[in-house]
Short mmCIF file of C-alpha atoms and ligand atoms in Angstrom, two decimals:
data_model
loop_
_atom_site.label_atom_id
_atom_site.label_comp_id
_atom_site.label_asym_id
_atom_site.label_seq_id
_atom_site.Cartn_x
_atom_site.Cartn_y
_atom_site.Cartn_z
CA UNK S 511 5.36 25.81 12.70
CA UNK S 512 6.42 22.35 12.50
CA UNK S 513 4.20 20.30 10.28
CA UNK S 514 2.85 17.28 12.05
CA UNK S 515 0.87 14.53 9.95
CA UNK S 516 -0.53 11.34 11.13
CA UNK S 517 -1.54 8.00 9.88
CA UNK S 518 -4.56 6.77 11.88
CA UNK S 519 -5.43 3.15 10.86
CA UNK S 520 -8.16 1.09 12.58
CA UNK S 521 -6.60 -2.35 13.28
CA UNK S 522 -9.40 -4.32 11.69
CA UNK S 523 -7.60 -5.93 8.76
CA UNK S 524 -4.54 -5.76 6.57
CA UNK S 525 -2.79 -2.61 5.48
CA UNK S 526 -4.92 -1.84 2.48
CA UNK S 527 -3.35 -0.31 -0.62
CA UNK S 528 -5.46 2.77 -0.09
CA UNK S 529 -4.24 3.00 3.49
CA UNK S 530 -0.77 2.59 2.47
CA UNK S 531 -1.07 5.33 -0.09
CA UNK S 532 -2.61 7.58 2.73
CA UNK S 533 0.38 6.80 5.03
CA UNK S 534 2.74 7.61 2.24
CA UNK S 535 1.39 10.93 1.47
CA UNK S 536 1.32 11.86 5.21
CA UNK S 537 4.97 10.52 5.22
CA UNK S 538 6.13 12.52 2.29
CA UNK S 539 4.46 15.62 3.29
CA UNK S 540 5.87 15.51 6.59
CA UNK S 541 9.41 14.93 5.25
CA UNK S 542 9.01 17.42 2.68
CA UNK S 543 8.44 20.09 5.44
CA UNK S 544 11.07 18.80 7.89
CA UNK S 545 8.10 17.89 10.11
CA UNK S 546 6.92 14.76 11.82
CA UNK S 547 4.87 11.76 10.81
CA UNK S 548 3.11 10.09 13.62
CA UNK S 549 1.40 6.84 13.82
CA UNK S 550 -2.04 6.59 15.88
CA UNK S 551 -3.97 3.16 16.11
CA UNK S 552 -7.65 3.80 16.41
CA UNK S 553 -8.36 0.72 18.36
CA UNK S 554 -11.61 1.87 20.12
CA UNK S 555 -13.66 -0.61 18.37
CA UNK S 556 -12.86 -3.64 20.44
CA UNK S 557 -15.32 -5.95 18.62
CA UNK S 558 -13.58 -5.68 15.25
CA UNK S 559 -9.89 -4.96 16.44
CA UNK S 560 -7.42 -7.78 16.44
CA UNK S 561 -3.84 -7.81 17.28
CA UNK S 562 -3.14 -9.75 13.93
CA UNK S 563 -4.46 -6.70 11.99
CA UNK S 564 -2.23 -4.49 14.14
CA UNK S 565 0.75 -6.48 13.52
CA UNK S 566 -0.10 -6.62 9.80
CA UNK S 567 -0.19 -2.76 9.65
CA UNK S 568 3.01 -2.34 11.45
CA UNK S 569 4.60 -5.02 9.00
CA UNK S 570 3.19 -3.25 6.04
CA UNK S 571 4.35 0.10 6.88
CA UNK S 572 7.81 -1.37 7.71
CA UNK S 573 8.03 -3.08 4.43
CA UNK S 574 7.01 0.07 2.68
CA UNK S 575 9.97 1.84 4.60
CA UNK S 576 7.53 4.46 6.00
CA UNK S 577 9.13 5.06 9.42
CA UNK S 578 7.12 7.15 11.81
CA UNK S 579 8.22 9.41 14.47
CA UNK S 580 7.94 9.00 18.16
CA UNK S 581 5.77 6.49 19.95
CA UNK S 582 2.67 4.81 18.58
CA UNK S 583 -0.33 6.56 19.98
CA UNK S 584 -3.04 4.14 20.95
CA UNK S 585 -6.57 5.77 20.94
CA UNK S 586 -7.99 3.48 23.38
CA UNK S 587 -5.41 4.37 26.11
CA UNK S 588 -6.74 8.03 25.84
CA UNK S 589 -10.38 7.48 26.70
CA UNK S 590 -10.16 9.41 29.97
CA UNK S 591 -9.06 12.36 28.14
CA UNK S 592 -11.93 12.17 25.58
CA UNK S 593 -14.40 11.92 28.39
CA UNK S 594 -12.76 15.02 29.97
CA UNK S 595 -13.35 16.95 26.65
CA UNK S 596 -16.96 15.76 26.55
CA UNK S 597 -17.45 17.04 30.14
CA UNK S 598 -15.80 20.24 29.40
CA UNK S 599 -18.07 20.72 26.44
CA UNK S 600 -21.07 20.20 28.67
CA UNK S 601 -19.77 22.60 31.22
CA UNK S 602 -19.38 25.31 28.79
CA UNK S 603 -22.94 24.84 27.40
CA UNK S 604 -21.67 23.53 24.01
CA UNK S 605 -22.92 19.98 24.62
CA UNK S 606 -25.85 18.62 26.47
CA UNK S 607 -26.99 15.33 28.25
CA UNK S 608 -29.50 13.44 26.18
CA UNK S 609 -31.85 10.93 27.75
CA UNK S 610 -33.38 9.53 24.58
CA UNK S 611 -32.61 5.83 24.78
CA UNK S 612 -31.41 3.72 21.98
CA UNK S 613 -34.80 2.08 21.87
CA UNK S 614 -36.52 5.26 21.44
CA UNK S 615 -34.24 6.34 18.90
CA UNK S 616 -34.75 3.00 17.00
CA UNK S 617 -38.55 3.57 17.15
CA UNK S 618 -38.25 7.17 15.91
CA UNK S 619 -35.98 5.97 13.15
CA UNK S 620 -38.42 3.22 12.08
CA UNK S 621 -41.32 5.67 12.18
CA UNK S 622 -39.47 8.21 9.95
CA UNK S 623 -38.53 5.41 7.40
CA UNK S 624 -42.05 4.27 7.30
CA UNK S 625 -43.11 7.85 6.27
CA UNK S 626 -40.20 7.85 3.83
CA UNK S 627 -38.42 10.67 5.61
CA UNK S 628 -34.84 10.83 6.60
CA UNK S 629 -34.36 10.33 10.30
CA UNK S 630 -33.02 12.97 12.56
CA UNK S 631 -32.81 13.20 16.35
CA UNK S 632 -35.45 15.68 17.55
CA UNK S 633 -33.17 17.49 19.74
CA UNK S 634 -35.52 16.97 22.48
CA UNK S 635 -32.84 17.43 25.38
CA UNK S 636 -31.03 20.40 23.69
CA UNK S 637 -31.09 23.50 25.97
CA UNK S 638 -33.34 26.08 24.26
CA UNK S 639 -31.78 29.55 23.59
CA UNK S 640 -35.18 31.06 24.82
CA UNK S 641 -34.70 29.39 28.06
CA UNK S 642 -37.85 27.03 27.55
CA UNK S 643 -37.36 24.48 30.34
CA UNK S 644 -36.42 20.88 29.33
CA UNK S 645 -38.41 17.81 30.43
CA UNK S 646 -37.43 16.25 33.70
CA UNK S 647 -34.70 13.50 33.00
CA UNK S 648 -36.25 10.03 33.39
CA UNK S 649 -35.05 8.01 36.42
CA UNK S 650 -32.47 5.14 35.62
CA UNK S 651 -31.58 6.32 32.26
CA UNK S 652 -27.91 6.92 31.64
CA UNK S 653 -27.67 9.97 29.22
CA UNK S 654 -25.41 10.15 26.17
CA UNK S 655 -23.60 13.42 25.37
CA UNK S 656 -24.57 15.38 22.28
CA UNK S 657 -22.68 18.30 20.85
CA UNK S 658 -24.71 21.36 19.70
CA UNK S 659 -24.36 21.73 16.01
CA UNK S 660 -25.12 25.19 14.82
CA UNK S 661 -28.70 25.76 13.81
CA UNK S 662 -28.08 28.26 11.21
CA UNK S 663 -25.15 29.27 8.93
CA UNK S 664 -22.59 26.81 7.38
CA UNK S 665 -19.73 24.91 8.71
CA UNK S 666 -17.13 25.10 5.99
CA UNK S 667 -14.15 22.59 5.71
CA UNK S 668 -11.48 24.39 3.79
CA UNK S 669 -9.91 21.35 2.04
CA UNK S 670 -6.63 21.66 0.49
CA UNK S 671 -7.62 18.99 -2.20
CA UNK S 672 -11.37 19.38 -2.39
CA UNK S 673 -11.68 23.25 -1.90
CA UNK S 674 -14.28 24.79 0.48
CA UNK S 675 -16.75 22.05 1.46
CA UNK S 676 -19.85 23.49 3.09
CA UNK S 677 -22.22 21.79 5.48
CA UNK S 678 -25.53 23.57 6.12
CA UNK S 679 -27.53 22.97 9.31
CA UNK S 680 -29.53 20.18 7.63
CA UNK S 681 -26.32 18.17 7.06
CA UNK S 682 -25.24 18.36 10.67
CA UNK S 683 -26.99 16.65 13.69
CA UNK S 684 -26.29 17.09 17.31
CA UNK S 685 -23.79 14.17 17.17
CA UNK S 686 -23.38 11.94 20.22
CA UNK S 687 -19.81 12.52 21.40
CA UNK S 688 -20.18 10.26 24.57
CA UNK S 689 -22.31 7.12 24.34
CA UNK S 690 -24.65 6.28 27.29
CA UNK S 691 -22.34 3.72 28.44
CA UNK S 692 -19.56 6.44 28.87
CA UNK S 693 -17.46 5.66 25.67
CA UNK S 694 -16.34 8.36 23.59
CA UNK S 695 -17.53 8.21 19.80
CA UNK S 696 -15.20 7.99 16.82
CA UNK S 697 -15.42 11.79 15.82
CA UNK S 698 -14.72 13.08 19.16
CA UNK S 699 -11.73 10.74 19.92
CA UNK S 700 -10.23 11.59 16.34
CA UNK S 701 -10.47 15.48 16.98
CA UNK S 702 -9.17 15.33 20.64
CA UNK S 703 -6.30 12.98 19.61
CA UNK S 704 -5.37 15.16 16.42
CA UNK S 705 -5.42 18.27 18.74
CA UNK S 706 -3.20 16.78 21.54
CA UNK S 707 -0.86 15.28 19.03
CA UNK S 708 -0.45 18.67 17.42
CA UNK S 709 -1.41 17.46 14.15
CA UNK S 710 -1.19 20.38 11.54
CA UNK S 711 -2.26 18.38 8.39
CA UNK S 712 -4.85 15.76 8.24
CA UNK S 713 -4.35 13.90 4.87
CA UNK S 714 -6.75 10.97 4.58
CA UNK S 715 -9.17 9.36 2.11
CA UNK S 716 -12.22 11.37 0.96
CA UNK S 717 -14.57 8.82 2.60
CA UNK S 718 -13.95 10.81 5.70
CA UNK S 719 -15.03 14.13 4.17
CA UNK S 720 -18.46 14.07 5.95
CA UNK S 721 -16.67 13.26 9.04
CA UNK S 722 -14.66 16.55 8.74
CA UNK S 723 -17.90 18.51 8.78
CA UNK S 724 -18.65 16.81 12.05
CA UNK S 725 -15.35 17.24 13.36
CA UNK S 726 -15.35 20.94 12.69
CA UNK S 727 -18.28 21.35 15.01
CA UNK S 728 -16.09 19.96 17.87
CA UNK S 729 -12.99 22.03 16.90
CA UNK S 730 -15.08 25.09 16.95
CA UNK S 731 -16.83 24.26 20.08
CA UNK S 732 -13.45 23.83 21.82
CA UNK S 733 -12.00 26.87 20.18
CA UNK S 734 -9.17 24.73 18.83
CA UNK S 735 -7.05 25.56 15.72
CA UNK S 736 -8.39 23.58 12.90
CA UNK S 737 -5.72 21.52 10.87
CA UNK S 738 -5.41 21.69 7.07
CA UNK S 739 -7.65 18.96 5.81
CA UNK S 740 -6.67 17.19 2.53
CA UNK S 741 -9.26 14.59 1.51
CA UNK S 742 -7.70 12.54 -1.22
CA UNK S 743 -9.93 10.57 -3.72
CA UNK S 744 -9.98 7.01 -3.11
CA UNK S 745 -8.31 4.54 -5.36
CA UNK S 746 -10.27 2.69 -7.92
CA UNK S 747 -9.74 -0.48 -9.91
CA UNK S 748 -8.54 -0.55 -13.59
CA UNK S 749 -12.28 -0.59 -14.51
CA UNK S 750 -12.90 2.56 -12.68
CA UNK S 751 -15.02 0.91 -10.00
CA UNK S 752 -14.16 1.27 -6.38
CA UNK S 753 -11.24 -1.01 -5.54
CA UNK S 754 -12.24 -4.39 -4.27
CA UNK S 755 -11.03 -7.82 -3.92
CA UNK S 756 -12.24 -8.73 -7.34
CA UNK S 757 -9.63 -6.48 -8.87
CA UNK S 758 -6.87 -8.59 -7.21
CA UNK S 759 -4.59 -7.60 -4.63
CA UNK S 760 -5.72 -4.95 -2.15
CA UNK S 761 -3.18 -5.45 0.66
CA UNK S 762 0.37 -4.38 0.82
CA UNK S 763 1.33 -7.80 2.08
CA UNK S 764 -0.08 -9.39 -1.11
CA UNK S 765 1.86 -7.08 -3.24
CA UNK S 766 4.98 -7.98 -1.20
CA UNK S 767 4.22 -11.94 -1.89
CA UNK S 768 3.58 -11.06 -5.54
CA UNK S 769 7.31 -9.92 -5.93
CA UNK S 770 6.98 -6.12 -6.12
CA UNK S 771 9.88 -4.28 -4.36
CA UNK S 772 8.96 -1.66 -1.65
CA UNK S 773 10.83 1.23 -3.47
CA UNK S 774 8.80 0.44 -6.50
CA UNK S 775 5.58 0.37 -4.58
CA UNK S 776 6.41 3.74 -3.00
CA UNK S 777 7.10 5.32 -6.34
CA UNK S 778 4.01 3.67 -7.82
CA UNK S 779 1.70 4.70 -4.85
CA UNK S 780 2.96 8.30 -4.88
CA UNK S 781 1.88 8.62 -8.47
CA UNK S 782 -1.54 7.31 -7.60
CA UNK S 783 -3.36 10.44 -7.20
CA UNK S 784 -0.41 12.71 -7.11
CA UNK S 785 1.72 13.98 -9.92
CA UNK S 786 4.99 15.97 -10.50
CA UNK S 787 4.60 16.92 -14.24
CA UNK S 788 4.98 13.83 -16.22
CA UNK S 789 7.68 12.16 -14.20
CA UNK S 790 6.74 8.55 -13.52
CA UNK S 791 9.97 7.34 -12.05
CA UNK S 792 11.54 9.19 -9.20
CA UNK S 793 13.41 8.15 -5.98
CA UNK S 794 12.46 8.76 -2.49
CA UNK S 795 14.62 11.98 -2.17
CA UNK S 796 12.80 13.45 -5.38
CA UNK S 797 9.46 12.32 -3.99
CA UNK S 798 10.08 14.17 -0.72
CA UNK S 799 11.38 17.27 -2.45
CA UNK S 800 8.61 17.45 -4.81
CA UNK S 801 5.41 16.36 -2.77
CA UNK S 802 2.92 19.08 -2.09
CA UNK S 803 -0.71 19.03 -1.82
CA UNK S 804 -1.32 21.32 -4.66
CA UNK S 805 -0.76 18.48 -7.10
CA UNK S 806 -2.99 15.79 -5.54
CA UNK S 807 -5.73 15.44 -8.07
CA UNK S 808 -9.43 15.58 -7.37
CA UNK S 809 -10.49 12.61 -9.14
CA UNK S 810 -10.05 8.89 -8.27
CA UNK S 811 -6.92 7.34 -9.49
CA UNK S 812 -7.01 3.92 -11.09
CA UNK S 813 -4.83 0.92 -10.35
CA UNK S 814 -2.80 0.17 -13.49
CA UNK S 815 -0.65 -3.20 -13.23
CA UNK S 816 1.13 -2.56 -16.42
CA UNK S 817 2.65 0.62 -14.98
CA UNK S 818 3.37 -0.89 -11.69
CA UNK S 819 5.12 -3.60 -13.50
CA UNK S 820 7.17 -1.13 -15.44
CA UNK S 821 8.11 0.72 -12.35
CA UNK S 822 9.05 -2.39 -10.61
CA UNK S 823 11.26 -3.62 -13.61
CA UNK S 824 13.05 -0.38 -13.19
CA UNK S 825 13.96 -0.89 -9.52
CA UNK S 826 14.71 -4.60 -10.02
CA UNK S 827 17.37 -3.68 -12.37
CA UNK S 828 18.78 -1.28 -9.64
CA UNK S 829 19.09 -3.84 -7.05
CA UNK S 830 22.48 -5.47 -6.40
CA UNK S 831 22.64 -9.17 -7.87
CA UNK S 832 23.30 -10.75 -4.60
CA UNK S 833 20.13 -9.26 -2.98
CA UNK S 834 17.98 -10.34 -5.97
CA UNK S 835 19.24 -13.88 -5.78
CA UNK S 836 18.58 -14.05 -2.18
CA UNK S 837 15.11 -12.76 -2.86
CA UNK S 838 14.18 -15.27 -5.51
CA UNK S 839 15.91 -18.39 -3.88
CA UNK S 840 12.84 -19.31 -1.86
CA UNK S 841 10.83 -19.22 -5.17
CA UNK S 842 13.05 -21.81 -6.64
CA UNK S 843 12.95 -24.58 -4.18
CA UNK S 844 11.53 -27.82 -5.12
CA UNK S 845 10.15 -30.84 -3.20
CA UNK S 846 13.59 -32.51 -3.83
CA UNK S 847 15.58 -29.39 -3.11
CA UNK S 848 14.22 -27.77 -0.08
CA UNK S 849 17.27 -25.67 0.57
CA UNK S 850 19.73 -24.13 -1.89
CA UNK S 851 23.35 -25.14 -1.49
CA UNK S 852 26.05 -22.35 -1.25
CA UNK S 853 27.15 -23.06 -4.86
CA UNK S 854 23.55 -22.88 -6.08
CA UNK S 855 23.23 -19.47 -4.57
CA UNK S 856 26.55 -18.37 -6.03
CA UNK S 857 25.29 -19.75 -9.59
CA UNK S 858 22.02 -17.73 -9.02
CA UNK S 859 24.17 -14.57 -8.28
CA UNK S 860 26.19 -15.05 -11.61
CA UNK S 861 22.99 -15.69 -13.33
CA UNK S 862 21.22 -12.53 -12.43
CA UNK S 863 22.65 -10.20 -14.89
CA UNK S 864 21.77 -12.45 -17.86
CA UNK S 865 18.02 -12.57 -16.78
CA UNK S 866 17.60 -9.33 -15.04
CA UNK S 867 16.27 -7.44 -18.01
CA UNK S 868 13.82 -10.21 -18.96
CA UNK S 869 11.77 -9.80 -15.73
CA UNK S 870 9.45 -7.25 -14.36
CA UNK S 871 8.68 -8.96 -10.95
CA UNK S 872 10.61 -11.32 -8.64
CA UNK S 873 8.77 -14.25 -9.52
CA UNK S 874 9.30 -13.64 -13.24
CA UNK S 875 13.07 -13.27 -12.43
CA UNK S 876 12.97 -16.59 -10.56
CA UNK S 877 11.39 -18.31 -13.59
CA UNK S 878 13.90 -16.89 -15.97
CA UNK S 879 16.59 -18.16 -13.73
CA UNK S 880 15.24 -21.40 -12.92
CA UNK S 881 16.96 -23.47 -15.77
CA UNK S 882 20.22 -22.65 -14.32
CA UNK S 883 19.48 -24.56 -11.29
CA UNK S 884 17.54 -27.26 -12.87
CA UNK S 885 18.64 -29.13 -16.01
CA UNK S 886 15.71 -29.77 -18.32
CA UNK S 887 13.95 -33.10 -17.67
CA UNK S 888 11.92 -32.68 -20.84
CA UNK S 889 12.00 -30.46 -23.78
CA UNK S 890 8.96 -28.53 -24.81
CA UNK S 891 7.42 -28.73 -28.29
CA UNK S 892 9.70 -25.96 -29.80
CA UNK S 893 12.82 -27.27 -28.23
CA UNK S 894 11.96 -30.76 -29.45
CA UNK S 895 11.45 -29.56 -32.85
CA UNK S 896 14.94 -27.53 -32.85
CA UNK S 897 16.42 -30.73 -31.45
CA UNK S 898 14.96 -32.68 -34.31
CA UNK S 899 16.12 -30.41 -36.98
CA UNK S 900 19.57 -29.52 -35.85
CA UNK S 901 20.28 -31.88 -33.09
CA UNK S 902 22.72 -33.69 -35.38
CA UNK S 903 25.02 -30.84 -34.97
CA UNK S 904 25.50 -31.51 -31.25
CA UNK S 905 28.42 -33.94 -31.59
CA UNK S 906 30.75 -31.58 -33.50
CA UNK S 907 29.55 -28.64 -31.16
CA UNK S 908 30.56 -30.66 -28.19
CA UNK S 909 34.04 -31.49 -29.82
CA UNK S 910 34.45 -27.70 -30.30
CA UNK S 911 33.33 -26.83 -26.68
CA UNK S 912 35.56 -29.59 -25.19
CA UNK S 913 38.61 -27.56 -26.75
CA UNK S 914 37.53 -24.11 -25.20
CA UNK S 915 40.02 -23.72 -22.28
CA UNK S 916 39.13 -20.11 -21.05
CA UNK S 917 35.35 -20.61 -20.36
CA UNK S 918 33.71 -17.30 -21.18
CA UNK S 919 31.00 -16.17 -23.57
CA UNK S 920 33.48 -14.50 -25.94
CA UNK S 921 35.71 -17.61 -26.16
CA UNK S 922 32.51 -19.76 -26.51
CA UNK S 923 31.15 -17.50 -29.21
CA UNK S 924 34.50 -17.38 -31.06
CA UNK S 925 34.77 -21.20 -30.95
CA UNK S 926 31.29 -21.55 -32.38
CA UNK S 927 31.95 -18.89 -35.04
CA UNK S 928 35.01 -20.97 -36.04
CA UNK S 929 32.93 -24.17 -36.05
CA UNK S 930 30.42 -22.40 -38.47
CA UNK S 931 33.16 -21.31 -40.74
CA UNK S 932 34.80 -24.78 -40.91
CA UNK S 933 31.58 -26.62 -41.24
CA UNK S 934 29.83 -24.38 -43.57
CA UNK S 935 26.91 -24.31 -41.07
CA UNK S 936 25.16 -21.15 -39.97
CA UNK S 937 25.16 -19.97 -36.27
CA UNK S 938 21.33 -20.27 -36.76
CA UNK S 939 21.84 -24.06 -37.12
CA UNK S 940 24.08 -24.38 -34.30
CA UNK S 941 22.60 -22.17 -31.59
CA UNK S 942 19.00 -23.46 -31.42
CA UNK S 943 19.70 -27.09 -30.53
CA UNK S 944 22.05 -25.88 -27.88
CA UNK S 945 19.47 -23.53 -26.40
CA UNK S 946 17.01 -26.43 -26.50
CA UNK S 947 19.56 -28.51 -24.65
CA UNK S 948 20.54 -25.87 -22.02
CA UNK S 949 16.95 -24.62 -21.17
CA UNK S 950 14.54 -27.07 -22.32
CA UNK S 951 12.63 -24.32 -24.32
CA UNK S 952 13.38 -21.81 -26.68
CA UNK S 953 13.57 -18.94 -24.20
CA UNK S 954 16.47 -17.52 -22.03
CA UNK S 955 19.36 -15.39 -22.48
CA UNK S 956 22.23 -15.45 -25.00
CA UNK S 957 23.52 -18.86 -25.46
CA UNK S 958 27.24 -18.31 -24.98
CA UNK S 959 26.44 -16.18 -21.89
CA UNK S 960 24.29 -18.74 -20.44
CA UNK S 961 26.96 -21.24 -20.80
CA UNK S 962 29.46 -19.13 -19.29
CA UNK S 963 27.30 -18.76 -16.15
CA UNK S 964 26.44 -22.37 -16.11
CA UNK S 965 29.96 -23.61 -16.35
CA UNK S 966 31.81 -25.82 -18.87
CA UNK S 967 30.95 -28.99 -17.13
CA UNK S 968 27.22 -28.58 -16.57
CA UNK S 969 26.66 -27.02 -19.99
CA UNK S 970 28.48 -30.04 -21.77
CA UNK S 971 26.57 -32.54 -19.59
CA UNK S 972 23.28 -31.00 -20.75
CA UNK S 973 24.32 -30.98 -24.43
CA UNK S 974 25.27 -34.55 -24.27
CA UNK S 975 22.03 -35.40 -22.45
CA UNK S 976 20.13 -33.80 -25.36
CA UNK S 977 22.27 -35.53 -27.96
CA UNK S 978 21.15 -38.85 -26.42
CA UNK S 979 17.67 -37.92 -26.13
N1 LIG O 2163 -9.33 5.26 11.52
C1 LIG O 2163 -9.76 5.80 10.17
C2 LIG O 2163 -9.63 4.78 8.96
O1 LIG O 2163 -9.02 3.84 9.30
C3 LIG O 2163 -9.02 7.01 9.79
C4 LIG O 2163 -9.39 8.28 10.64
C5 LIG O 2163 -8.72 9.42 10.20
O2 LIG O 2163 -7.79 9.54 9.27
O3 LIG O 2163 -9.20 10.47 10.57
O4 LIG O 2163 -10.43 4.92 8.05
#
């Protein structure tokens, strides 16, 4: 059997981080089994769909690197097939026409609520097993089609994550599968599409668990093989509450903008609700080799930004310097510098190794590298204090540096050490004013290394400027 999974988003918003995780699990599971991962766009709710949302979902999947197999299936285009199955069910006596109108249903619901009872359709139009005749259909009413849910016994969803989940007769209504306007309902469409697409494993959020019970009724009525269901617990915020906007970023696009790398996001999302022992960091090949449903947890996972940052930092270090420079370049533009010159990009590429280990995200990396592109226009409090205290050493330092011919960190360091010996000063008196002059603050990489990257001329210019300040 070829494993076939699918991701079935409704194009009503961004690719939510929970959706991205669902897509990832389906992707990993299919790849693990050498199967196929398909994409189906559930675009039947025309009032809520938008092309923008559809594009955002595709973009999100593409950014995450989750490539799907074959053509995208658009649910709306399959409407005729959904209707055909509804008609087949009526023909086989598994579903029936219901003439109760929407207004009548609303009245019945209101009456039940007034009595404090849960509303349920009274099955007025359901064919009776004892052959009792049904009322005569009213003229001018378009019927809906309802499926006959079992009146006794249980419907069991055998879930690979949740275990056996039982739905008794009270939990299952005679669900409308085709509305009176002739449009198929959500659960019918999902079952027919999953069946026709040959889906073997349905991996999705556990907010769909109740739907699985309803969908089982349709599978059983059609006599179709039931896929393996795996309902994964939703993602919660760091405080344990259901993930919402107030926890911060909820869409993949936002994470991309925040400077997270797609490979870090894949690694992080894979660990959100699934585990492989204590392994926190693993590459795509390992994720594919290891991913099974047995180790998907039953309790909701919590977003943990510290962990995400830690994982991102790991992948940041693995990226080539030129790529990182290119990614942070747009973050380093200013009003007066709307486009980086070739030499500036080259400087950034050379700068990356000295700042790479100081950043967890791309914006942090950009900030750590910023001083290379822009000489300080002011000195912060600590830098001013350092200049105040030891700025008097800058003239001798400059003389020593002018004499350095082979401009590299080792040679710069050697010349400063020599200067320290000759003048009886400590390196701790020479380096701080230099750092202040170069960076404008007391942060940043090793001073000789920073000067090597910056180049002799620029370094000397900055030290001279600070000496005059
Ligand atoms: N379209 C549904 C959603 O976006 C998913 C349905 C399913 O996976 O069966 O929540």
